[in-house]
PDB file of C-alpha atoms in Angstrom:
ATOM      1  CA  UNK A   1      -7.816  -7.541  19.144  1.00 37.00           C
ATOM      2  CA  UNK A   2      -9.655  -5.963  16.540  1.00 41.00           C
ATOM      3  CA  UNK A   3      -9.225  -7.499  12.970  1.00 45.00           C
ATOM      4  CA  UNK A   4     -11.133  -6.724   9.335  1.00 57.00           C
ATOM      5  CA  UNK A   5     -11.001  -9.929   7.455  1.00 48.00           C
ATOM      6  CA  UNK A   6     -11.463 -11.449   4.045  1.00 47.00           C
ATOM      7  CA  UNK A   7     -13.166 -14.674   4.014  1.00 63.00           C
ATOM      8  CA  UNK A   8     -10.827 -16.323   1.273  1.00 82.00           C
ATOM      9  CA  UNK A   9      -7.450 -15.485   0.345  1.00 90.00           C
ATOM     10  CA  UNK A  10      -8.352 -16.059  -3.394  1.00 93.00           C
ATOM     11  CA  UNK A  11     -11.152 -16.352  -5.975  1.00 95.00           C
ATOM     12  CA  UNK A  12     -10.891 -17.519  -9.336  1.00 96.00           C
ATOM     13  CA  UNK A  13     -13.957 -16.293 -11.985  1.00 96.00           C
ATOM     14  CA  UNK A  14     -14.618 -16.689 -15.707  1.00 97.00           C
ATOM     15  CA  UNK A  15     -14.636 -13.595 -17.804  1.00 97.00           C
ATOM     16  CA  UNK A  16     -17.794 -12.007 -17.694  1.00 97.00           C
ATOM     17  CA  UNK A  17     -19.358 -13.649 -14.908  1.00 96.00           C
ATOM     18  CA  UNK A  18     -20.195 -11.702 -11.429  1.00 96.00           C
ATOM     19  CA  UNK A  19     -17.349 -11.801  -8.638  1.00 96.00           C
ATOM     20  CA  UNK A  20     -18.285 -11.477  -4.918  1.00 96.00           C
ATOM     21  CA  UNK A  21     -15.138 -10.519  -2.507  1.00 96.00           C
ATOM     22  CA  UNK A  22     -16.430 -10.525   1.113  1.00 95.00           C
ATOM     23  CA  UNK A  23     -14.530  -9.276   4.288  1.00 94.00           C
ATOM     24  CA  UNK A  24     -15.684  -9.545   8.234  1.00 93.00           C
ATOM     25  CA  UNK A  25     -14.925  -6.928  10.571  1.00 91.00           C
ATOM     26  CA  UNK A  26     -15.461  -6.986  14.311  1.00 85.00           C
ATOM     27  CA  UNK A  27     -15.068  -3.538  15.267  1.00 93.00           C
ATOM     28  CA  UNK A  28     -19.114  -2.826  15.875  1.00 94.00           C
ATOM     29  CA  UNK A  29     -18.071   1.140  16.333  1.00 95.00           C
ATOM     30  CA  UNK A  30     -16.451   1.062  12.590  1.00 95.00           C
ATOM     31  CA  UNK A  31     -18.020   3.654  10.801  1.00 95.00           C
ATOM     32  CA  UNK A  32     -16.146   3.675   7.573  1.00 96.00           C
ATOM     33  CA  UNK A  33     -14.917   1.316   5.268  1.00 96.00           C
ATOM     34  CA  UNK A  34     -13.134   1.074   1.584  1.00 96.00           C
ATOM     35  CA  UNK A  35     -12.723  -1.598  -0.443  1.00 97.00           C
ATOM     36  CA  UNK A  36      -9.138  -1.079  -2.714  1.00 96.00           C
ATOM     37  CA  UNK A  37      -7.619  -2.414  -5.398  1.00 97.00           C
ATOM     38  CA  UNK A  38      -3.947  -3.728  -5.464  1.00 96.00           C
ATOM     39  CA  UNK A  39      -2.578  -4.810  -9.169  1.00 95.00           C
ATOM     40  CA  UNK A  40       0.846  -6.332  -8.539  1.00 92.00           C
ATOM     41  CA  UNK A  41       3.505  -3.874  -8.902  1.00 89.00           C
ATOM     42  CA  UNK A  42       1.197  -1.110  -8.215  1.00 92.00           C
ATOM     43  CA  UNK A  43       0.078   0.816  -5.019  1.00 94.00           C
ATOM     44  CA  UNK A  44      -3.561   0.274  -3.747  1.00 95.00           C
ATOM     45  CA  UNK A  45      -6.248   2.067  -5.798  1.00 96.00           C
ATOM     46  CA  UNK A  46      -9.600   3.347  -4.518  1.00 95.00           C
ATOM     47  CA  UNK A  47     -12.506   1.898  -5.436  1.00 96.00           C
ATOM     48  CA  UNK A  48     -15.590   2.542  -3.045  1.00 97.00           C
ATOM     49  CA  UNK A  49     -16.462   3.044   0.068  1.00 96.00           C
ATOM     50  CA  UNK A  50     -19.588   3.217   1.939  1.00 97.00           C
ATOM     51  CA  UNK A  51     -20.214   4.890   5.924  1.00 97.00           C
ATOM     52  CA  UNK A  52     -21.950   3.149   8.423  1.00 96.00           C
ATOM     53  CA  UNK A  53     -25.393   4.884   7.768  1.00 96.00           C
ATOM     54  CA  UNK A  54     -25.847   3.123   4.597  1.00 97.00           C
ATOM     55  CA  UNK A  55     -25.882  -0.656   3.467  1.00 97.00           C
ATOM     56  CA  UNK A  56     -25.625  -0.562  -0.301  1.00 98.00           C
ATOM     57  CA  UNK A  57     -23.517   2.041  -2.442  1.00 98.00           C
ATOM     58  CA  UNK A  58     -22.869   1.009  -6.444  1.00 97.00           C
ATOM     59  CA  UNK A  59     -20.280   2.823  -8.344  1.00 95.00           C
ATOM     60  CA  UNK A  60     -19.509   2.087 -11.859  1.00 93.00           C
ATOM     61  CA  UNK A  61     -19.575  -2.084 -12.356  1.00 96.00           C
ATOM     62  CA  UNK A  62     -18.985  -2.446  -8.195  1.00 98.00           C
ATOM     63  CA  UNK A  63     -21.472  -2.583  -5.558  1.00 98.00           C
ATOM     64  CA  UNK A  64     -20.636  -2.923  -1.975  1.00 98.00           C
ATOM     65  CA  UNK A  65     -22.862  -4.105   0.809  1.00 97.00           C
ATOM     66  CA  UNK A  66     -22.935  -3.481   4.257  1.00 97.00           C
ATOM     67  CA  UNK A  67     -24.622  -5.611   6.977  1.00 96.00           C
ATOM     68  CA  UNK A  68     -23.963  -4.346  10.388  1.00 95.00           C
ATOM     69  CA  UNK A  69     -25.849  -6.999  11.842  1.00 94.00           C
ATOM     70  CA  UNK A  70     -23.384  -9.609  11.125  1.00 93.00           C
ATOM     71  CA  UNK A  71     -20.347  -6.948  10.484  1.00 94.00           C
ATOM     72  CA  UNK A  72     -20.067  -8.149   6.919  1.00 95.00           C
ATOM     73  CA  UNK A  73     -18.505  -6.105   4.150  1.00 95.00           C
ATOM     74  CA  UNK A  74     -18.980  -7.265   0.211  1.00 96.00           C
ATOM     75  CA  UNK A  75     -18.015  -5.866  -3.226  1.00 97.00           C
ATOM     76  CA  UNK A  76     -19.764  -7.235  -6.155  1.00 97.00           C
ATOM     77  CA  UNK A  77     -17.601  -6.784  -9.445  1.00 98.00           C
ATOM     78  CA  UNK A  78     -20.115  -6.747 -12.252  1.00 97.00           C
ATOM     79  CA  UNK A  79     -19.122  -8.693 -15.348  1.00 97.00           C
ATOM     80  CA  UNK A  80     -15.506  -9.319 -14.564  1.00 97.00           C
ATOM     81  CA  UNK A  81     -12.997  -8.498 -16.806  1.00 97.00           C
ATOM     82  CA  UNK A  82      -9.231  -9.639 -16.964  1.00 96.00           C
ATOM     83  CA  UNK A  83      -8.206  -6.031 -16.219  1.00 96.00           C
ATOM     84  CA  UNK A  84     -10.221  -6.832 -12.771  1.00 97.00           C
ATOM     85  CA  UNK A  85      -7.463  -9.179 -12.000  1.00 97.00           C
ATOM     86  CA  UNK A  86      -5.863  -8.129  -8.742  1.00 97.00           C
ATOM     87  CA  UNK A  87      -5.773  -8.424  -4.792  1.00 96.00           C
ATOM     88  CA  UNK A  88      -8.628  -6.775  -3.365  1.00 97.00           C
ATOM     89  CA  UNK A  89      -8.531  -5.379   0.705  1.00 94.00           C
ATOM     90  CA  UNK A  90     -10.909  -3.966   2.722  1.00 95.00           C
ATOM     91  CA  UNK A  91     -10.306  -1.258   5.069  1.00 95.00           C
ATOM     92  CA  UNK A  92     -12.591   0.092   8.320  1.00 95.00           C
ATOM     93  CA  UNK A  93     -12.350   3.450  10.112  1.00 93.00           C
ATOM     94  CA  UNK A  94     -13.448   3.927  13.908  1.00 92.00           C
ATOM     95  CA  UNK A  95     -13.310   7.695  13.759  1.00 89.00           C
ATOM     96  CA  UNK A  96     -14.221   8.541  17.081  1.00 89.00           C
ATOM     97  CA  UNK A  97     -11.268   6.040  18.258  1.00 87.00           C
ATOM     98  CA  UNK A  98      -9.517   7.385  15.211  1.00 85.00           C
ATOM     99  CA  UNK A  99      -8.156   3.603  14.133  1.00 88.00           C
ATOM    100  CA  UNK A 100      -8.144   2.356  10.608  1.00 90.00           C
ATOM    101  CA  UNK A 101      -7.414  -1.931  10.349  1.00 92.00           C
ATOM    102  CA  UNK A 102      -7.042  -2.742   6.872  1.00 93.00           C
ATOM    103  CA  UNK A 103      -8.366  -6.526   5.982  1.00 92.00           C
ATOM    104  CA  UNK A 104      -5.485  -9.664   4.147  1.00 89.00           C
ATOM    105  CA  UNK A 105      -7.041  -9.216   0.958  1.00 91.00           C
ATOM    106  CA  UNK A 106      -8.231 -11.760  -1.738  1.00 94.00           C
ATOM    107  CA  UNK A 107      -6.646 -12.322  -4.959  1.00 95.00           C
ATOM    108  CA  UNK A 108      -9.510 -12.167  -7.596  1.00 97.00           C
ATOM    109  CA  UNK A 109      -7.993 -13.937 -10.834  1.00 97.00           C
ATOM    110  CA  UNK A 110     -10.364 -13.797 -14.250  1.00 97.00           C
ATOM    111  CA  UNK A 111      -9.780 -16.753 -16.610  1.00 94.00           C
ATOM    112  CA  UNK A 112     -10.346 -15.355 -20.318  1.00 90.00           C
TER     113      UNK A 112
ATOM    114  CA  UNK B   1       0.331   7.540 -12.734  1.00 78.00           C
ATOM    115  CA  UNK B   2      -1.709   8.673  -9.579  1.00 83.00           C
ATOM    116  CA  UNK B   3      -0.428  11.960  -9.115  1.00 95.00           C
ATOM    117  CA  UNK B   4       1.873  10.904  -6.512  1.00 97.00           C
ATOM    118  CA  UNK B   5       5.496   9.562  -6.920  1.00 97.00           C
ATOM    119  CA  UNK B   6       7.679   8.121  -4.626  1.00 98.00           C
ATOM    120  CA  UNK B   7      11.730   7.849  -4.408  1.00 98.00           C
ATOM    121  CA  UNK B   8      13.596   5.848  -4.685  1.00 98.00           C
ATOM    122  CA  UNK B   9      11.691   2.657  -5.781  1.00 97.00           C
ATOM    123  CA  UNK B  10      14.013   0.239  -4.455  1.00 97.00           C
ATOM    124  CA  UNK B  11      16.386   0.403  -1.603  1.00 97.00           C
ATOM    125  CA  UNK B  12      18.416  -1.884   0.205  1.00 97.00           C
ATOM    126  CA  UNK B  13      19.986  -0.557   3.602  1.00 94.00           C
ATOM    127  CA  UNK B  14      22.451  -1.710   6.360  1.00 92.00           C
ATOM    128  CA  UNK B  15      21.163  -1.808   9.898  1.00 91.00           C
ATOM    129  CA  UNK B  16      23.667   0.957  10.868  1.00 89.00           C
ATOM    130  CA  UNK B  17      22.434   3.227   8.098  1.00 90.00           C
ATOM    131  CA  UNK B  18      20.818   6.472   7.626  1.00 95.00           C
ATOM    132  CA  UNK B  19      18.709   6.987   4.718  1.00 96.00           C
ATOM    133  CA  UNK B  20      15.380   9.032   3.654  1.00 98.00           C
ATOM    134  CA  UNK B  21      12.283   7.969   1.469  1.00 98.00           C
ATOM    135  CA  UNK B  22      10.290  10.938  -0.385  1.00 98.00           C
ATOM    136  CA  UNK B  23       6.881  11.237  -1.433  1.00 98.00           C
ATOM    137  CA  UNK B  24       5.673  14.053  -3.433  1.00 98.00           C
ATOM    138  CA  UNK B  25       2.144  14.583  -4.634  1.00 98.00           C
ATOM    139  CA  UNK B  26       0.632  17.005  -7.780  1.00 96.00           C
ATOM    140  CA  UNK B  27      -2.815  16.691  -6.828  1.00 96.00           C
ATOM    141  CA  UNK B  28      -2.948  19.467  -4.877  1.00 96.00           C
ATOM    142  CA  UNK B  29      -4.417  17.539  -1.788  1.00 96.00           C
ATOM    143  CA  UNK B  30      -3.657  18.756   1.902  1.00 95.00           C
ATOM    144  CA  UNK B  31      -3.320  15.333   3.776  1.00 96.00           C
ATOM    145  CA  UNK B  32      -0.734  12.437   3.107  1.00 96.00           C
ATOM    146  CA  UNK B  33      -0.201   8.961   5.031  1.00 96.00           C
ATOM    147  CA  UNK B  34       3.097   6.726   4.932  1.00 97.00           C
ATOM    148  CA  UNK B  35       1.827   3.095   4.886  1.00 97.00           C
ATOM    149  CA  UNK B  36       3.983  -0.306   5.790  1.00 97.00           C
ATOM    150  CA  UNK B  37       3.143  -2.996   3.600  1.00 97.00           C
ATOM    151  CA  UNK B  38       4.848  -6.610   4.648  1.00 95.00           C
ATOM    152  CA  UNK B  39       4.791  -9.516   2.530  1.00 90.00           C
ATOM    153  CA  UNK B  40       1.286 -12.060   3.615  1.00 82.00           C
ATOM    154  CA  UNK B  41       0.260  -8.805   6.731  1.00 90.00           C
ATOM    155  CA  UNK B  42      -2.379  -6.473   6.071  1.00 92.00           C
ATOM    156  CA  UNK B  43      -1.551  -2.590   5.286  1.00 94.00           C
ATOM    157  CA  UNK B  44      -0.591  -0.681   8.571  1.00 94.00           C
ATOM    158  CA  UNK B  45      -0.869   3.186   8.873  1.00 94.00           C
ATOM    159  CA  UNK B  46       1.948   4.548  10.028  1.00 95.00           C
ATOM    160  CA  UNK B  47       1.567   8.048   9.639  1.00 95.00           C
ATOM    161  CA  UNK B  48      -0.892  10.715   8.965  1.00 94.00           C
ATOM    162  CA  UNK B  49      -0.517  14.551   8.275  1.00 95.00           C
ATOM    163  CA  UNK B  50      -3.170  16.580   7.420  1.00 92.00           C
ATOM    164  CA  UNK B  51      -2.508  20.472   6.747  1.00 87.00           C
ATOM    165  CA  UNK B  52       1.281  20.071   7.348  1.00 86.00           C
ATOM    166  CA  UNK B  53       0.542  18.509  11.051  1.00 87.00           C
ATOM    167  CA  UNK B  54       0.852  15.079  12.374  1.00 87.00           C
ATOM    168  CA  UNK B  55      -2.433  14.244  13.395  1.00 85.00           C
ATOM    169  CA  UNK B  56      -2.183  10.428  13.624  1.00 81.00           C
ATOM    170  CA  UNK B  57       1.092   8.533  14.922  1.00 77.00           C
ATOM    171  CA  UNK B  58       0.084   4.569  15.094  1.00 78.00           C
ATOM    172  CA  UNK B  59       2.710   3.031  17.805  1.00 85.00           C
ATOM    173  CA  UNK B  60       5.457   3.500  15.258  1.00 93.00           C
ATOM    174  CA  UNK B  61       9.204   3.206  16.467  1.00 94.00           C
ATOM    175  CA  UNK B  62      11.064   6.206  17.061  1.00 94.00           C
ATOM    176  CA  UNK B  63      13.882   4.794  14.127  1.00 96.00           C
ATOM    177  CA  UNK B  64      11.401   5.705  11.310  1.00 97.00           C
ATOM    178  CA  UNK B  65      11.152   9.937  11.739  1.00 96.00           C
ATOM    179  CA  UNK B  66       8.400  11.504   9.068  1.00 96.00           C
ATOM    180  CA  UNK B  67       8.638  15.115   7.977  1.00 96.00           C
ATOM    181  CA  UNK B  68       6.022  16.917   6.114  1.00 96.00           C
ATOM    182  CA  UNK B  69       7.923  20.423   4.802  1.00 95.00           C
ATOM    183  CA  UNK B  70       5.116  21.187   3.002  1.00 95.00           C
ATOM    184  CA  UNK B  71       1.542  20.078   1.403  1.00 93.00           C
ATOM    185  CA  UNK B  72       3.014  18.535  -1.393  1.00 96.00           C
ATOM    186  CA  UNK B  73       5.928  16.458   0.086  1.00 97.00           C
ATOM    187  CA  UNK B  74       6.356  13.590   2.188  1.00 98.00           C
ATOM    188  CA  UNK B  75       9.475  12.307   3.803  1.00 98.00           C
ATOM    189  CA  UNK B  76      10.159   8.948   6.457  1.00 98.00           C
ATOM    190  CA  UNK B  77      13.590   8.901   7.732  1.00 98.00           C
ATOM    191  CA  UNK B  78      15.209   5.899   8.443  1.00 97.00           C
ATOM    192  CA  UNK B  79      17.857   4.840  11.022  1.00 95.00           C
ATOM    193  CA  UNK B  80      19.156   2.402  13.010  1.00 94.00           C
ATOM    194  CA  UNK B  81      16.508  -0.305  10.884  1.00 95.00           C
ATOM    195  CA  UNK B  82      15.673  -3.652  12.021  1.00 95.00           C
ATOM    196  CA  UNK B  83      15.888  -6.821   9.394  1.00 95.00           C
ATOM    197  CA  UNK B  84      11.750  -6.747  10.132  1.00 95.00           C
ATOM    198  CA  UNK B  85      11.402  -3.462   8.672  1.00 97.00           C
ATOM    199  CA  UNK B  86      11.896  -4.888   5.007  1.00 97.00           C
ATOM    200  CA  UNK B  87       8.687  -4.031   3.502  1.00 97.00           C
ATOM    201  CA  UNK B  88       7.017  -2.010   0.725  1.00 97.00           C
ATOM    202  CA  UNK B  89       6.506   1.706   2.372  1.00 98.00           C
ATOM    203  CA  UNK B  90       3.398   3.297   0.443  1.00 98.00           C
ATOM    204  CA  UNK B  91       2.732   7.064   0.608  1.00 98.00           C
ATOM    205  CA  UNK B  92      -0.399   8.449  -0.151  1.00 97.00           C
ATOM    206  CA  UNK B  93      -2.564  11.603  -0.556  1.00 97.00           C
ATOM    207  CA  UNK B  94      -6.036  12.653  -0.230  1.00 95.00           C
ATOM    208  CA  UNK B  95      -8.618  16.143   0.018  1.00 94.00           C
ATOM    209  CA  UNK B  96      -9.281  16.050   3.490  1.00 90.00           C
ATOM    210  CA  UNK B  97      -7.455  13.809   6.486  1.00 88.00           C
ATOM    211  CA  UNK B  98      -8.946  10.098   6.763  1.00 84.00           C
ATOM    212  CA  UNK B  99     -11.114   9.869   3.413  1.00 81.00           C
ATOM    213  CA  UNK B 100     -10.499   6.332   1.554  1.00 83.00           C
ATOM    214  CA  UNK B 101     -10.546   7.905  -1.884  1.00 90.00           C
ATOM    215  CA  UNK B 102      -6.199   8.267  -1.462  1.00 94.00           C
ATOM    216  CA  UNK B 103      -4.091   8.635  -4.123  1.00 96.00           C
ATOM    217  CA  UNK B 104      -1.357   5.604  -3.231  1.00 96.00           C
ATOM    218  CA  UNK B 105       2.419   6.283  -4.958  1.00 97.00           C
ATOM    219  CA  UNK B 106       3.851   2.807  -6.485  1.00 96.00           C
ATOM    220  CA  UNK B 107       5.882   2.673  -3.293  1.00 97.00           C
ATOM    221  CA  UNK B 108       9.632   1.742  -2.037  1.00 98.00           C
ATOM    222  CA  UNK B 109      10.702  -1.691  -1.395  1.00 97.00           C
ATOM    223  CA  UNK B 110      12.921  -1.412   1.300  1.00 97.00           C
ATOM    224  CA  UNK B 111      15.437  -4.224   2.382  1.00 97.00           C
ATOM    225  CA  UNK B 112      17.501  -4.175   5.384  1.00 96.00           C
ATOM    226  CA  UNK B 113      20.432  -6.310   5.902  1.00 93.00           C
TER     227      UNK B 113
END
């Protein structure tokens, strides 16, 4: 079946530093995907997203990339901060199939 | 706070019971989702209504029933659960059906016995 996944269930970063979070997808007719934020406790929280006729949208501190070639998802976290601490999931729309598969995620920790 | 609020936050439920989760959202957006979010499995969608109207209904058993009475509130009725239906049910809310930039509710956690 069709799966988004994260390549590592958890990443640990020093303050300040850059964090990469990647996710594979293997739905080639995805042509919409998110990238959310889950603090515990919490409900997910938006962060980008990014449609199929693009491969690099930055927002404020996050980039994410897009290679369709390899159906590879990233978000780049900019100087990571301890309030960055959280599990992060991807997410990938096939609208003309109208599916959405939502990734495992990967729990980015910052050490002060 | 997101805007969208969710009762109750905890529940715990017999098999034989009937009970009702509500979502309401002050963000004045026309489409809201119901989510199912198990412990180590990746978000499902459940349910999707945009304008008041299902428009997306992903293989869900018939014991969980939503109802959308209006824009602004959400409602998944429960009955007849399974012990595998413990989870943390997320509602959400967005402008437009489908966009990723939802408004998620802090959800229910929802134990069945």
């Amino acid at each position: 079946g069709e799966s988004v996944g994260l390549h590592l269930p958890t990443l640990s970063v020093q303050e300040g530093d850059n964090s990469i979070i990647n996710c594979a997808y293997s739905n080639s007719a995805s042509d919409y995907f998110i990238w959310y934020k889950q603090e515990s406790g919490k409900g997910p929280q938006f962060i980008i997203d990014i449609r199929s006729n693009m491969d690099k949208r930055q927002g404020q501190r996050v980039t994410v990339l897009l290679n369709k070639t390899v159906k590879h998802l990233s978000l780049q976290i900019a100087a990571t901060q301890p309030g960055d601490s959280a599990v992060y999931f991807c997410a990938e729309r096939d609208t003309n199939a109208g599916k959405s598969t939502f990734g495992d995620g990967t729990t980015l920790t910052v050490k002060p | 706070e997101t805007g969208v609020t969710q009762t109750p936050r905890h529940l715990v439920m017999g098999m034989t019971n009937k009970k009702s989760l509500k979502c309401e959202q002050h963000l004045g957006h026309n489409a809201m989702y119901w989510y199912k979010q198990s412990a180590k499995k990746p978000l499902e969608l459940m349910f999707v209504y945009s304008l008041e109207e299902r428009v997306e209904n992903n293989s869900v058993p018939s014991r969980f029933s939503p109802e959308c009475p209006n824009s602004s509130h959400l409602f998944l009725h429960l009955h007849t659960l399974q012990p595998e239906d413990s989870a943390l049910y997320l509602c959400a809310s967005s402008q437009g059906a489908y966009r990723g930039e939802q408004y998620f509710g802090p959800g229910t956690r929802l134990t069945v016995t």
